């Protein structure tokens, strides 16, 4: 068994790729920039999907499916949208053996084609709101691909809603931001800062973009999910009009919001260590592995295996089907069997060998801390769920403490540069600059405004322009 | 409320489209041949997906994701495969603002790119079997599109497995055929004939193709799912080799199997009627609708609504979240509210008005037969699940009886043509013809060999060539 993960301290990028490789999560595809999500990685996506989907449904959304291919003229109907996306598009020029009259782009995002359909479906205020989400693949051509973080094709969900009023649409935008925040914190154990994007970092075509920003263990920021208030921009571009209660025609107000397979990258760069992946129990497809072992093959088969099976059954009843697995890789040495699951991030390992049979106590090893506990056979159903909760909580707290200890408030550009160079992390500062000034800061430092904090409405002197009325922002180097 | 569904007897094609439109299941997309699956339709797909996925996982399969784009040279590695698929491909020639060195096709199916990846993952017999499934979109350019049945883009699942021996791969092929059969019969209430495709109807690149064939209410056949034994064809084309237990290099044996959104078309054309969609309870996203009503708005709010809510809660506990809905479209007349759910195929309607309140009995109306039953408030939890089972069983039996009464055995080509012209349906006949003779029959009659029956190994004189040793086949006009 290869244990060749480059230490995180030595080379973060290589460590990241090694973790993915060791856990067999993904591979590059034959087409440059595209990826293959292998079963270990895809099971995490399924877990994300089912739990996010449940939260979308609980907030009144339904799923639908819109087409992959979009006439290229559609993108041009919203000026900022085409400017933002057309350089990244893949274009279909031929199909069915013929050249197409109009080239088609593979969706980079679906506001345009969905706007076109909504204009057909919406006539009256009674048809609103439309609260639709779609799970699909999108394509944005990527010159510097990186597994899960930046690939030409990726999987995501995109919510698209239409409302009768500005207020309702804004409420929806913030509701979905909160759905993302609570999901990321409760399920993925990713502490996130929620905030509003600056003008320079907005979604092309949005009036406001809201974001969840997480700090990775190399202190860089990662945008984990965004929710856009689109105003009437797309409604005007695609003619989504409705008759209001007074019989007057109005344009609808729309929102969109999305999160992607990038979240898997965020999980790795928040929780994984030099032994490989570490999964928070709430998102882990496999929460517990039970490992029966004995040097004596007969005892293994007749004694340890049946006992282990009993434990798997008990825990499965509590934790759900396929959530607890039995390791039967008897051709491997115990250490290699342990490492196999360690690399794949299984939160809890329960060992059952000769010593454990004698004491009627399992040896439980936490993936996050390597801490060892003894759990008596009788107490498994009580102790294991508690332990999983403790692992979940502890991973979140660790990540949050890391972020907090790497967040600095500054009040001048000199201080900003010094902190950025010497310490890295999140820099908090009052900011009142223009998009041009944002760009100048980025060019000088490579750091960008991640967001203006939503939970802080204080104002202060801008660290960069020295103008008054700056809002509190987070800057960081970002993925 | 429009009740404008063209009667099935008058124009079957228009009836089919009208049912889809009335239930708001799907729309044509702006790109010719592509479709938008609206929430009512997509919820059916989600129900199919989750139940099929459960059966795939119960038979040891895991999910993964392979890329949308495939280098066009990959298709050419398997001669029959490229011949079958390249005329239907959509081709990406430009991406990221540049012309690509090699054109990329949008996957029409993924044997090639998956074969390429498997060749990297498989080294030893210990790496086998690989049992992977993928849920995704595929594209096959369609000149005569038809919602759900033939669209340029559609959603499906494609299983791709690799095995160490021919026997294992063949077992897998037939295991998945049985998974399809049981799913279609038990969940979709679609009686299917399972059989082997003739040489002329095989999947391009397969050694054998097995199929589930269903009869629609216009007596045409619909291929509802297929399972392919690929032999070593793709293993040789993509170099999937492994070291066997004796240390020798061998090519793997592969299979693939798929079912698609076409199943939704099959549900419509098996169960729907002139009032609209009819959904078998086991696949219906909404199984029961409860309709409180009263001419007196106060009584409606204070008496019927709370009682209806109680019933929804009780049934939800039994049938699952979102499976039982409360109709609160109080601005509509009762008849229109009934029709709204009728058109959408909800299996059971429970009415709760003044008469029902007085008698403490709900008026239950079956979607499949329009039969009315009274269910006392107290008996809801006992009677409703029983009634849903009865609807499920009855829909299956009705479809099966229809197929059986429209299946004819013939022994000569004259008889064949006569039955086909005067009666339609499935024609059973012993057949021993060549692919050329199959084509001749198709040209003369438009009927095709749907399959050779798997559960009948008898032999007889070929109805067409009069040669001995014919196998029992089903012929039909097909979708």
PDB file of C-alpha atoms in Angstrom, chain A residues 74-180:
ATOM      1  CA  UNK A  74     -29.263  34.053 -26.224  1.00  0.00           C
ATOM      2  CA  UNK A  75     -26.121  34.995 -24.344  1.00  0.00           C
ATOM      3  CA  UNK A  76     -25.937  38.268 -26.206  1.00  0.00           C
ATOM      4  CA  UNK A  77     -29.280  39.453 -24.895  1.00  0.00           C
ATOM      5  CA  UNK A  78     -27.761  40.460 -21.563  1.00  0.00           C
ATOM      6  CA  UNK A  79     -24.710  42.640 -22.216  1.00  0.00           C
ATOM      7  CA  UNK A  80     -22.695  41.915 -19.075  1.00  0.00           C
ATOM      8  CA  UNK A  81     -23.611  38.244 -19.170  1.00  0.00           C
ATOM      9  CA  UNK A  82     -22.163  37.650 -22.640  1.00  0.00           C
ATOM     10  CA  UNK A  83     -19.047  39.640 -21.751  1.00  0.00           C
ATOM     11  CA  UNK A  84     -18.545  37.476 -18.656  1.00  0.00           C
ATOM     12  CA  UNK A  85     -19.232  34.080 -20.148  1.00  0.00           C
ATOM     13  CA  UNK A  86     -18.610  33.979 -23.890  1.00  0.00           C
ATOM     14  CA  UNK A  87     -14.798  33.715 -23.576  1.00  0.00           C
ATOM     15  CA  UNK A  88     -15.267  30.488 -21.582  1.00  0.00           C
ATOM     16  CA  UNK A  89     -17.812  28.805 -23.816  1.00  0.00           C
ATOM     17  CA  UNK A  90     -17.491  25.584 -25.775  1.00  0.00           C
ATOM     18  CA  UNK A  91     -19.256  25.873 -29.107  1.00  0.00           C
ATOM     19  CA  UNK A  92     -21.096  23.209 -31.096  1.00  0.00           C
ATOM     20  CA  UNK A  93     -20.922  24.033 -34.793  1.00  0.00           C
ATOM     21  CA  UNK A  94     -21.901  20.692 -36.327  1.00  0.00           C
ATOM     22  CA  UNK A  95     -24.559  18.140 -35.440  1.00  0.00           C
ATOM     23  CA  UNK A  96     -26.235  15.227 -37.153  1.00  0.00           C
ATOM     24  CA  UNK A  97     -23.617  15.364 -39.898  1.00  0.00           C
ATOM     25  CA  UNK A  98     -24.377  18.958 -40.883  1.00  0.00           C
ATOM     26  CA  UNK A  99     -23.143  22.424 -40.069  1.00  0.00           C
ATOM     27  CA  UNK A 100     -25.626  24.240 -37.853  1.00  0.00           C
ATOM     28  CA  UNK A 101     -27.225  27.475 -38.979  1.00  0.00           C
ATOM     29  CA  UNK A 102     -26.570  29.035 -35.601  1.00  0.00           C
ATOM     30  CA  UNK A 103     -23.758  27.841 -33.364  1.00  0.00           C
ATOM     31  CA  UNK A 104     -24.840  26.483 -30.000  1.00  0.00           C
ATOM     32  CA  UNK A 105     -22.964  26.951 -26.751  1.00  0.00           C
ATOM     33  CA  UNK A 106     -22.820  24.332 -24.023  1.00  0.00           C
ATOM     34  CA  UNK A 107     -24.414  25.991 -20.980  1.00  0.00           C
ATOM     35  CA  UNK A 108     -21.890  27.795 -18.774  1.00  0.00           C
ATOM     36  CA  UNK A 109     -24.923  28.640 -16.581  1.00  0.00           C
ATOM     37  CA  UNK A 110     -28.601  28.689 -17.538  1.00  0.00           C
ATOM     38  CA  UNK A 111     -30.092  32.127 -16.803  1.00  0.00           C
ATOM     39  CA  UNK A 112     -30.635  32.764 -20.514  1.00  0.00           C
ATOM     40  CA  UNK A 113     -32.436  29.611 -21.573  1.00  0.00           C
ATOM     41  CA  UNK A 114     -34.398  29.481 -18.342  1.00  0.00           C
ATOM     42  CA  UNK A 115     -35.369  33.145 -18.762  1.00  0.00           C
ATOM     43  CA  UNK A 116     -36.608  32.286 -22.263  1.00  0.00           C
ATOM     44  CA  UNK A 117     -38.789  29.460 -20.918  1.00  0.00           C
ATOM     45  CA  UNK A 118     -40.091  31.483 -17.962  1.00  0.00           C
ATOM     46  CA  UNK A 119     -41.283  34.158 -20.380  1.00  0.00           C
ATOM     47  CA  UNK A 120     -43.552  31.481 -21.896  1.00  0.00           C
ATOM     48  CA  UNK A 121     -44.766  30.125 -18.563  1.00  0.00           C
ATOM     49  CA  UNK A 122     -45.494  33.376 -16.780  1.00  0.00           C
ATOM     50  CA  UNK A 123     -48.591  35.373 -17.646  1.00  0.00           C
ATOM     51  CA  UNK A 124     -50.266  36.369 -14.412  1.00  0.00           C
ATOM     52  CA  UNK A 125     -49.232  37.060 -10.827  1.00  0.00           C
ATOM     53  CA  UNK A 126     -50.828  33.696 -10.092  1.00  0.00           C
ATOM     54  CA  UNK A 127     -47.999  32.006 -11.995  1.00  0.00           C
ATOM     55  CA  UNK A 128     -45.473  33.492  -9.569  1.00  0.00           C
ATOM     56  CA  UNK A 129     -43.298  32.736  -7.748  1.00  0.00           C
ATOM     57  CA  UNK A 130     -41.516  30.101  -9.820  1.00  0.00           C
ATOM     58  CA  UNK A 131     -39.106  28.269  -7.537  1.00  0.00           C
ATOM     59  CA  UNK A 132     -37.086  25.868  -9.653  1.00  0.00           C
ATOM     60  CA  UNK A 133     -33.736  24.201  -9.163  1.00  0.00           C
ATOM     61  CA  UNK A 134     -31.742  22.052 -11.574  1.00  0.00           C
ATOM     62  CA  UNK A 135     -28.933  19.553 -10.958  1.00  0.00           C
ATOM     63  CA  UNK A 136     -26.706  19.332 -14.015  1.00  0.00           C
ATOM     64  CA  UNK A 137     -23.322  19.643 -15.665  1.00  0.00           C
ATOM     65  CA  UNK A 138     -21.988  22.962 -16.965  1.00  0.00           C
ATOM     66  CA  UNK A 139     -18.960  23.855 -19.025  1.00  0.00           C
ATOM     67  CA  UNK A 140     -16.578  26.798 -18.701  1.00  0.00           C
ATOM     68  CA  UNK A 141     -13.377  26.292 -20.625  1.00  0.00           C
ATOM     69  CA  UNK A 142     -10.506  26.303 -18.174  1.00  0.00           C
ATOM     70  CA  UNK A 143      -6.880  26.926 -19.105  1.00  0.00           C
ATOM     71  CA  UNK A 144      -5.424  26.095 -15.681  1.00  0.00           C
ATOM     72  CA  UNK A 145      -7.551  23.193 -14.460  1.00  0.00           C
ATOM     73  CA  UNK A 146      -7.412  21.838 -10.929  1.00  0.00           C
ATOM     74  CA  UNK A 147      -9.459  18.812  -9.831  1.00  0.00           C
ATOM     75  CA  UNK A 148     -12.768  19.801  -8.179  1.00  0.00           C
ATOM     76  CA  UNK A 149     -11.751  23.489  -7.945  1.00  0.00           C
ATOM     77  CA  UNK A 150     -11.506  24.542 -11.561  1.00  0.00           C
ATOM     78  CA  UNK A 151     -12.432  22.083 -14.278  1.00  0.00           C
ATOM     79  CA  UNK A 152     -13.862  22.812 -17.697  1.00  0.00           C
ATOM     80  CA  UNK A 153     -16.870  20.661 -16.940  1.00  0.00           C
ATOM     81  CA  UNK A 154     -18.294  20.485 -13.456  1.00  0.00           C
ATOM     82  CA  UNK A 155     -21.470  19.356 -11.726  1.00  0.00           C
ATOM     83  CA  UNK A 156     -23.596  21.781  -9.811  1.00  0.00           C
ATOM     84  CA  UNK A 157     -27.087  22.860  -8.956  1.00  0.00           C
ATOM     85  CA  UNK A 158     -28.482  26.131 -10.167  1.00  0.00           C
ATOM     86  CA  UNK A 159     -31.648  27.563  -8.643  1.00  0.00           C
ATOM     87  CA  UNK A 160     -33.644  30.015 -10.762  1.00  0.00           C
ATOM     88  CA  UNK A 161     -36.605  31.819  -9.291  1.00  0.00           C
ATOM     89  CA  UNK A 162     -39.004  34.505 -10.526  1.00  0.00           C
ATOM     90  CA  UNK A 163     -41.080  36.755  -8.284  1.00  0.00           C
ATOM     91  CA  UNK A 164     -43.699  39.459  -8.466  1.00  0.00           C
ATOM     92  CA  UNK A 165     -41.804  41.977  -6.340  1.00  0.00           C
ATOM     93  CA  UNK A 166     -38.299  43.202  -5.666  1.00  0.00           C
ATOM     94  CA  UNK A 167     -38.755  42.487  -1.937  1.00  0.00           C
ATOM     95  CA  UNK A 168     -39.750  38.858  -2.488  1.00  0.00           C
ATOM     96  CA  UNK A 169     -36.843  38.261  -4.849  1.00  0.00           C
ATOM     97  CA  UNK A 170     -34.408  39.810  -2.390  1.00  0.00           C
ATOM     98  CA  UNK A 171     -35.847  37.682   0.415  1.00  0.00           C
ATOM     99  CA  UNK A 172     -35.357  34.582  -1.718  1.00  0.00           C
ATOM    100  CA  UNK A 173     -31.762  35.562  -2.547  1.00  0.00           C
ATOM    101  CA  UNK A 174     -30.921  35.853   1.143  1.00  0.00           C
ATOM    102  CA  UNK A 175     -32.961  32.772   2.114  1.00  0.00           C
ATOM    103  CA  UNK A 176     -30.866  30.645  -0.236  1.00  0.00           C
ATOM    104  CA  UNK A 177     -27.650  32.215   1.039  1.00  0.00           C
ATOM    105  CA  UNK A 178     -28.744  31.074   4.498  1.00  0.00           C
ATOM    106  CA  UNK A 179     -29.577  27.590   3.183  1.00  0.00           C
ATOM    107  CA  UNK A 180     -26.011  27.397   1.858  1.00  0.00           C
TER     108      UNK A 180
END
